[in-house]
mmCIF file of C-alpha atoms and ligand atoms in Angstrom:
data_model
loop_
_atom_site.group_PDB
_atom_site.id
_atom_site.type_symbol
_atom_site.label_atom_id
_atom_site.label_comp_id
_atom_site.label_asym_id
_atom_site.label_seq_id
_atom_site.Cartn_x
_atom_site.Cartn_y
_atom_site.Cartn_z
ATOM 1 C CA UNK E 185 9.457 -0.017 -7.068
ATOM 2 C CA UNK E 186 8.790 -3.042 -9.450
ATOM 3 C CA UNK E 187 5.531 -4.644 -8.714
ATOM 4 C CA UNK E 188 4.648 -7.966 -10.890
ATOM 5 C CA UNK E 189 1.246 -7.855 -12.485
ATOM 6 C CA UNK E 190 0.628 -4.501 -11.227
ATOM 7 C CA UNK E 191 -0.548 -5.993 -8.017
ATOM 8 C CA UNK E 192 0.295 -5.743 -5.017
ATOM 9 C CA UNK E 193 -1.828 -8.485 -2.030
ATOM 10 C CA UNK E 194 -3.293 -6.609 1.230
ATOM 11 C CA UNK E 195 -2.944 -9.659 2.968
ATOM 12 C CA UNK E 196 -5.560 -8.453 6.329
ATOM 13 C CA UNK E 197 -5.746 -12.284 7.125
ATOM 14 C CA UNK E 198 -5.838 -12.687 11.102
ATOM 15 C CA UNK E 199 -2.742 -15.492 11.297
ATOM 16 C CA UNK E 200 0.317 -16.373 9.943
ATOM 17 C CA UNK E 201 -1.430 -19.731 9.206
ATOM 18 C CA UNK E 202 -4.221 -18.556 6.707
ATOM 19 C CA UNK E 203 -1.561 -15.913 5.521
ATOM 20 C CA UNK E 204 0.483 -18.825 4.560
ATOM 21 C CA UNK E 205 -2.322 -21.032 2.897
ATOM 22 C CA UNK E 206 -3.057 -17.592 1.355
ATOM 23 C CA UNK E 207 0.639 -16.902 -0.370
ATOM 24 C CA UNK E 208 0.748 -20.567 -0.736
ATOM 25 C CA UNK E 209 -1.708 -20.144 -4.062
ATOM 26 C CA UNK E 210 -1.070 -17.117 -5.161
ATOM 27 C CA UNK E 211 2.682 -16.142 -5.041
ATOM 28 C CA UNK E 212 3.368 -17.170 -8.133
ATOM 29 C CA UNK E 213 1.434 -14.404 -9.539
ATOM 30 C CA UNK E 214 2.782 -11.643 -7.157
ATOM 31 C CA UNK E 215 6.168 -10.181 -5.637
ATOM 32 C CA UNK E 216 4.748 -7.393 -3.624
ATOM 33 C CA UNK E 217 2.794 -7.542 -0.595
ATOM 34 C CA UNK E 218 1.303 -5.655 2.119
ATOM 35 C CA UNK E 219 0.848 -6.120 5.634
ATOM 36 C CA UNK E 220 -1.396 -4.225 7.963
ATOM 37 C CA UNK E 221 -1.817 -3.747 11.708
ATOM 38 C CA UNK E 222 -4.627 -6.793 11.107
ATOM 39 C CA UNK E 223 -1.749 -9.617 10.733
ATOM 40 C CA UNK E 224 1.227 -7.580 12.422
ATOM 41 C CA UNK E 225 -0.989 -7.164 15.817
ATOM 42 C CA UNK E 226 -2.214 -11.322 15.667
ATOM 43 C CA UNK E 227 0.804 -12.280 14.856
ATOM 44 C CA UNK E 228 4.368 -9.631 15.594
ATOM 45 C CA UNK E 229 6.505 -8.286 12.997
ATOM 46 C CA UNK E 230 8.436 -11.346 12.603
ATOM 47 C CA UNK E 231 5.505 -12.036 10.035
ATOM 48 C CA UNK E 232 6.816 -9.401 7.975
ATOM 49 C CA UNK E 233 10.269 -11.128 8.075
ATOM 50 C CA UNK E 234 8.569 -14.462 7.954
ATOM 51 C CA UNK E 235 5.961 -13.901 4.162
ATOM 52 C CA UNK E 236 9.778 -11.790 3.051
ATOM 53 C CA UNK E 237 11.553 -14.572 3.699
ATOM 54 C CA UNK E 238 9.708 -17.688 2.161
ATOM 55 C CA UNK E 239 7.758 -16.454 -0.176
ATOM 56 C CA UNK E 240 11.058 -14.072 -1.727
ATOM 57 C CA UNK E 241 8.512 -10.772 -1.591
ATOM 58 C CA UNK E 242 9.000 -7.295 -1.130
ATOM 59 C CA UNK E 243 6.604 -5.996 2.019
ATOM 60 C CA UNK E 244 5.188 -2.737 2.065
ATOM 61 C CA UNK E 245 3.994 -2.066 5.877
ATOM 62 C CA UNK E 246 0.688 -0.076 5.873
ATOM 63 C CA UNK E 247 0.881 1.166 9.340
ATOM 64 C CA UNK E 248 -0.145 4.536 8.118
ATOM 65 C CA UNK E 249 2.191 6.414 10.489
ATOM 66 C CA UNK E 250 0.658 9.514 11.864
ATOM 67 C CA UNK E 251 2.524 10.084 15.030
ATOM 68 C CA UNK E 252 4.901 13.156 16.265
ATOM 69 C CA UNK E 253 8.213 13.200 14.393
ATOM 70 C CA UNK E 254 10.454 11.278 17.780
ATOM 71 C CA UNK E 255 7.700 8.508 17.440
ATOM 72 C CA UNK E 256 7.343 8.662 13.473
ATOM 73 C CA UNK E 257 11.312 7.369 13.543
ATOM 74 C CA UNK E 258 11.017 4.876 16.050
ATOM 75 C CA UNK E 259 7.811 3.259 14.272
ATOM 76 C CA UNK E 260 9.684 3.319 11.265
ATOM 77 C CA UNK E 261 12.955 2.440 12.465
ATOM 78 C CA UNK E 262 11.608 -0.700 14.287
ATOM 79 C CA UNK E 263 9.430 -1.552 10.763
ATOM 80 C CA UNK E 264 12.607 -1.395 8.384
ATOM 81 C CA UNK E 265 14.676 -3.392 11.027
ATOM 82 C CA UNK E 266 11.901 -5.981 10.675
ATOM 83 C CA UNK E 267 12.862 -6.422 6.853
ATOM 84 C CA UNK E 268 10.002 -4.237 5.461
ATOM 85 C CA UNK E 269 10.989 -2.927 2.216
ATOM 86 C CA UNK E 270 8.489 0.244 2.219
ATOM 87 C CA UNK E 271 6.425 1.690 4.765
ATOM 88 C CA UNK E 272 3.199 3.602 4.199
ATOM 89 C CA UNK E 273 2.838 7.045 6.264
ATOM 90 C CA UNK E 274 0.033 9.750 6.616
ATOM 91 C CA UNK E 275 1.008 13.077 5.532
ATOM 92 C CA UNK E 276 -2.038 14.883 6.746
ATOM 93 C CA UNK E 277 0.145 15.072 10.057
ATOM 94 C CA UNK E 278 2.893 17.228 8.464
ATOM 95 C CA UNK E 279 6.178 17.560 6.755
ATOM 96 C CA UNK E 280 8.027 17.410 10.055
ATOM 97 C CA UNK E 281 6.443 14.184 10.639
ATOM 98 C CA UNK E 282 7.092 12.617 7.204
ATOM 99 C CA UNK E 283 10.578 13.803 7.363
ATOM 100 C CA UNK E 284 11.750 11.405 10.188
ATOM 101 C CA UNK E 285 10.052 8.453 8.553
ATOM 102 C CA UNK E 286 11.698 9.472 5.336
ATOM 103 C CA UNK E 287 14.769 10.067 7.422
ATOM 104 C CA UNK E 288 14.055 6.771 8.960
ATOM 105 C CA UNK E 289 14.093 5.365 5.206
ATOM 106 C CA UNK E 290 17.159 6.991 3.705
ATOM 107 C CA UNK E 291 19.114 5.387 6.521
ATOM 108 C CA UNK E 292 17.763 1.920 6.161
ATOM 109 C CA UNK E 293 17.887 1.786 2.036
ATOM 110 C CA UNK E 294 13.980 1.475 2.426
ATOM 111 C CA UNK E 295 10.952 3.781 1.273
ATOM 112 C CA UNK E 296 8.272 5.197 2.326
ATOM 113 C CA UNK E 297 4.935 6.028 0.659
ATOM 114 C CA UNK E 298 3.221 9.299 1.413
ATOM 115 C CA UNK E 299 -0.604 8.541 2.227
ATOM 116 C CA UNK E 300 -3.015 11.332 0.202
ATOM 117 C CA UNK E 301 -6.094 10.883 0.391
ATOM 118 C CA UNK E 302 -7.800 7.235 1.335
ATOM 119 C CA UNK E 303 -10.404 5.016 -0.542
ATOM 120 C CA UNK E 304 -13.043 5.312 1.712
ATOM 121 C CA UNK E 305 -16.475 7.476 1.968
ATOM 122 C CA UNK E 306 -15.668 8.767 5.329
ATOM 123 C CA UNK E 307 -12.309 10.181 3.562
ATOM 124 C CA UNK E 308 -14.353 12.625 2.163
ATOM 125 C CA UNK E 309 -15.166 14.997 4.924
ATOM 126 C CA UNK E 310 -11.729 15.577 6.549
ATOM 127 C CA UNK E 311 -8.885 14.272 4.438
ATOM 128 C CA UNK E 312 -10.271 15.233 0.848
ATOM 129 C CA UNK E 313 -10.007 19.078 1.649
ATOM 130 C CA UNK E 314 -6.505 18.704 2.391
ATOM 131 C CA UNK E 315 -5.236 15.430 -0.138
ATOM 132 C CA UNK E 316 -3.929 17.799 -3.118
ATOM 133 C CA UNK E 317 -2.249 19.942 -0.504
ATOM 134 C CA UNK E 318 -0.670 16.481 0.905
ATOM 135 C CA UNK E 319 0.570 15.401 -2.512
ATOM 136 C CA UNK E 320 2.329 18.837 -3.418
ATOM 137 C CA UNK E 321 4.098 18.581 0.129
ATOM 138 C CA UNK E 322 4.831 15.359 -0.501
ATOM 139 C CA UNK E 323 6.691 16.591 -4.072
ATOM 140 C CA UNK E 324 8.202 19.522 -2.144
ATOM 141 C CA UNK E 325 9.923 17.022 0.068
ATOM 142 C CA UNK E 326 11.044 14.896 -2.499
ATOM 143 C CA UNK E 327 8.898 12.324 -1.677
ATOM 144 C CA UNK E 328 8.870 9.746 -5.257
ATOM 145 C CA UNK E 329 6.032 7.056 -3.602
ATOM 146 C CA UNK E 330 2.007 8.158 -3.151
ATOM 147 C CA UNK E 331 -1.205 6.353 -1.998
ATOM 148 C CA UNK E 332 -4.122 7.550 -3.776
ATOM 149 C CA UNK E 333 -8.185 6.441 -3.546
ATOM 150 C CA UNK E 334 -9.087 4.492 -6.946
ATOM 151 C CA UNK E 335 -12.889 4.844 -5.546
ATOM 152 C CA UNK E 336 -12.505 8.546 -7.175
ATOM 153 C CA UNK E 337 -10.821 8.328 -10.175
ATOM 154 C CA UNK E 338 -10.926 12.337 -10.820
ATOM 155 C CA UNK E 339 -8.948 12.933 -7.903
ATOM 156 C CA UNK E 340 -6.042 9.596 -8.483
ATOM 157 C CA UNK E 341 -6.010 11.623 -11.824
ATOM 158 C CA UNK E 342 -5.305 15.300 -10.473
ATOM 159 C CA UNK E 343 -3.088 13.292 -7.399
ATOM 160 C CA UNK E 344 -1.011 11.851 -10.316
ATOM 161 C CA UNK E 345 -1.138 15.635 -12.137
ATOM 162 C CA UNK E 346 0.673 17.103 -8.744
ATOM 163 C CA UNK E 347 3.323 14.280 -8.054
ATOM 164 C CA UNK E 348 3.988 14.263 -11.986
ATOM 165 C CA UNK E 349 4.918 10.963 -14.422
ATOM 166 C CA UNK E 350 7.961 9.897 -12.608
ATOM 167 C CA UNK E 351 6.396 8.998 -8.936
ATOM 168 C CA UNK E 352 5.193 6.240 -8.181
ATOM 169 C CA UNK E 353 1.256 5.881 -7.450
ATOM 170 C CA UNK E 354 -0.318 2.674 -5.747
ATOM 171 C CA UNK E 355 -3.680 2.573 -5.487
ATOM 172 C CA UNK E 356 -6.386 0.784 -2.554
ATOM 173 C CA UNK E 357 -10.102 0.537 -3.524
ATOM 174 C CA UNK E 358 -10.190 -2.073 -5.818
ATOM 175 C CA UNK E 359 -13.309 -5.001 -5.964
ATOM 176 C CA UNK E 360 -14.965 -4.500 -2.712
ATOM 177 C CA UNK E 361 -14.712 -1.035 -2.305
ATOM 178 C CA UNK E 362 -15.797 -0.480 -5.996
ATOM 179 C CA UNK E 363 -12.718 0.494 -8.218
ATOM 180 C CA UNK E 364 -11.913 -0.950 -11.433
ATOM 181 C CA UNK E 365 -8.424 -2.285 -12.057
ATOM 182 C CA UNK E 366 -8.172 -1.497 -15.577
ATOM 183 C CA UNK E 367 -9.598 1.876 -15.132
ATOM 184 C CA UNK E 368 -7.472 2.995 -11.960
ATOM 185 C CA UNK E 369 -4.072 1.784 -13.798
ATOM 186 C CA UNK E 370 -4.838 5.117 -16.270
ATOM 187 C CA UNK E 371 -3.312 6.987 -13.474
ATOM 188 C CA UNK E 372 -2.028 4.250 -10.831
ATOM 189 C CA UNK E 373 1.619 2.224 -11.596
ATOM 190 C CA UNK E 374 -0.360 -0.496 -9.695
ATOM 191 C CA UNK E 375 -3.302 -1.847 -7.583
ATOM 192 C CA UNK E 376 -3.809 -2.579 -3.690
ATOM 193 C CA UNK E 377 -6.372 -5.947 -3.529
ATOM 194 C CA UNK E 378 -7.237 -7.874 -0.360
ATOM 195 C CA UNK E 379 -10.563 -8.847 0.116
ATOM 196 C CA UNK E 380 -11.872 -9.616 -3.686
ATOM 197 C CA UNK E 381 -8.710 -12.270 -3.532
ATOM 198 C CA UNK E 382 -8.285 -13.504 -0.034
ATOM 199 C CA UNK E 383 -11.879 -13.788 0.435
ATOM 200 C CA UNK E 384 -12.567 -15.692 -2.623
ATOM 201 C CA UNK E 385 -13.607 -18.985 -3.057
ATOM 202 C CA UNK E 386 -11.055 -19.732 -5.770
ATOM 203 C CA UNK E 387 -8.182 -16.985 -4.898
ATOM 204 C CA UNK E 388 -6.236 -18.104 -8.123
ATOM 205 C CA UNK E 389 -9.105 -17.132 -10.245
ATOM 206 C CA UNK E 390 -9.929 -14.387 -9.107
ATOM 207 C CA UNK E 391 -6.433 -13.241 -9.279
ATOM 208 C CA UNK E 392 -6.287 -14.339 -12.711
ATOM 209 C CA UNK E 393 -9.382 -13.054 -14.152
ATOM 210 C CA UNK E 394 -7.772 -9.640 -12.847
ATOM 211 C CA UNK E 395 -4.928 -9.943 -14.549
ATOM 212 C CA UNK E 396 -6.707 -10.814 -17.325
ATOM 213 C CA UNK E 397 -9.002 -7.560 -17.516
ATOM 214 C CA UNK E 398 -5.964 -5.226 -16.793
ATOM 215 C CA UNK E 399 -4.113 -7.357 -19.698
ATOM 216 C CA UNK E 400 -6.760 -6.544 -22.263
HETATM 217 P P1 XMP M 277 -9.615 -4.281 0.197
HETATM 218 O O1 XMP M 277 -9.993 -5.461 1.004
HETATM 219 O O2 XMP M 277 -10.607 -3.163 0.232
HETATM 220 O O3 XMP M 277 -8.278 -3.784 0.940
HETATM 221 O O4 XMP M 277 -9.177 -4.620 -1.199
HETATM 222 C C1 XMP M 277 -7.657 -2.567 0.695
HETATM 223 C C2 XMP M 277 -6.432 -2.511 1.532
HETATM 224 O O5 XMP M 277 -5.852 -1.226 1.403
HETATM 225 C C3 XMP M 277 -5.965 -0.546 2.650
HETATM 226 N N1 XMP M 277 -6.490 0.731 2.306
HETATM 227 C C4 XMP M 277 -5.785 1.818 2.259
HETATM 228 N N2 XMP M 277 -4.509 2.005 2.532
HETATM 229 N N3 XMP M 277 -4.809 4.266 1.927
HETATM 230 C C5 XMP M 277 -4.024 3.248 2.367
HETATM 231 O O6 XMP M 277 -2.843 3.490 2.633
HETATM 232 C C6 XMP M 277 -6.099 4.113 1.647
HETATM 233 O O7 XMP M 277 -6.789 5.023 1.233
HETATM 234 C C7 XMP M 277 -6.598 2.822 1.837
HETATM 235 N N4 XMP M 277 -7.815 2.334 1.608
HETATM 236 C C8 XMP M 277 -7.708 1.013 1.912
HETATM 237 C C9 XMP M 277 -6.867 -1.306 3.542
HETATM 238 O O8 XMP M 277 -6.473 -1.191 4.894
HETATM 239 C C10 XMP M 277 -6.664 -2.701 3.025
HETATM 240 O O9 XMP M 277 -5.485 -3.255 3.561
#
């Protein structure tokens, strides 16, 4: 996947009206976005096909699936049918599980992303014992597209060391959480932001100053 600027927008706004003041500003700057259960429960998954459609973006769904396989499909079946483009899945549940959405996937022309480990500090008691072991399944089922914590940047690195060169890594932590852009984009192809731009004063700036730092 292609993502302009390396960034892709979490946009967790609660309505379809502050998402579009939101994308409004900013989509110049952006091509990839990501929606969460915060605007797809306000709002349906016709704002998935809604930000796709005007604003010309791809849409990654984060519903980090984590269901039995039958329900996996239907989750992502339902998702892809809404327009999404990728949709981010847990792997911590198992390959069987994966498989359907990735099943799900191959039939649609869509992608998932296999969900390692997660940005944060609670992630550290259950799913960091297991994350490595969820990337190298992940590369055993030919899985090309990984979610990995840029809040620990020695385990993005050893994440990107087990799904090799060619995946593709994106990475949540950014701003608020406390990863740097620049710093995370050693190992990540690009970044996961919602709160340090949506919850700016000035989201442009922001946005642009970001750009900026990775740029340099
Ligand atoms: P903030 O506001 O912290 O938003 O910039 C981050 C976005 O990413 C999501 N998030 C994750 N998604 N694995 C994921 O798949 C993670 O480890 C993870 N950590 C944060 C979060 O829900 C928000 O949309």
């Amino acid at each position: 996947m292609e993502v302009k600027n390396k960034i892709i927008l979490a946009l967790d706004v609660p309505s379809m009206e502050k998402a579009v003041e939101l994308m409004d500003k900013v989509s110049p700057y952006l091509d990839t976005v990501k929606i969460g259960y915060p605007l797809v429960l306000a709002e349906g998954l016709e704002s998935v096909s809604r930000v796709k459609e005007e604003y010309d973006c791809k849409v990654i769904c984060d519903f980090k699936v984590a269901d039995i396989p039958a329900t996996n499909q239907k989750i992502a079946d339902v998702t892809f049918q809404a327009g999404a483009d990728a949709i981010i899945v847990h792997g911590f549940v198992g390959a069987d599980s994966a498989t359907s959405c990735l099943e799900s996937a191959n039939q649609h022309g869509k992608e998932i992303f296999l969900l390692t480990e997660m940005s944060h500090p609670g992630a550290s008691r259950f799913l960091q014992p297991v994350s490595m072991d969820i990337a190298s399944m992940g590369v055993e089922m030919g899985i090309t597209n990984y979610v990995g914590p840029s809040t620990r940047l020695d385990r993005l690195g050893k994440i990107r060391q087990i799904i090799g060169k060619d995946s593709f890594l994106i990475s949540p932590g950014v701003g608020v959480q406390g990863g740097n852009p620049k710093d995370t984009l050693e190992f990540a192809d690009a970044l996961i932001i919602g709160r340090s731009i949506y919850l700016a004063p000035d989201p442009v700036e922001i946005l642009e100053s970001i750009i900026d730092s990775i740029e340099l």
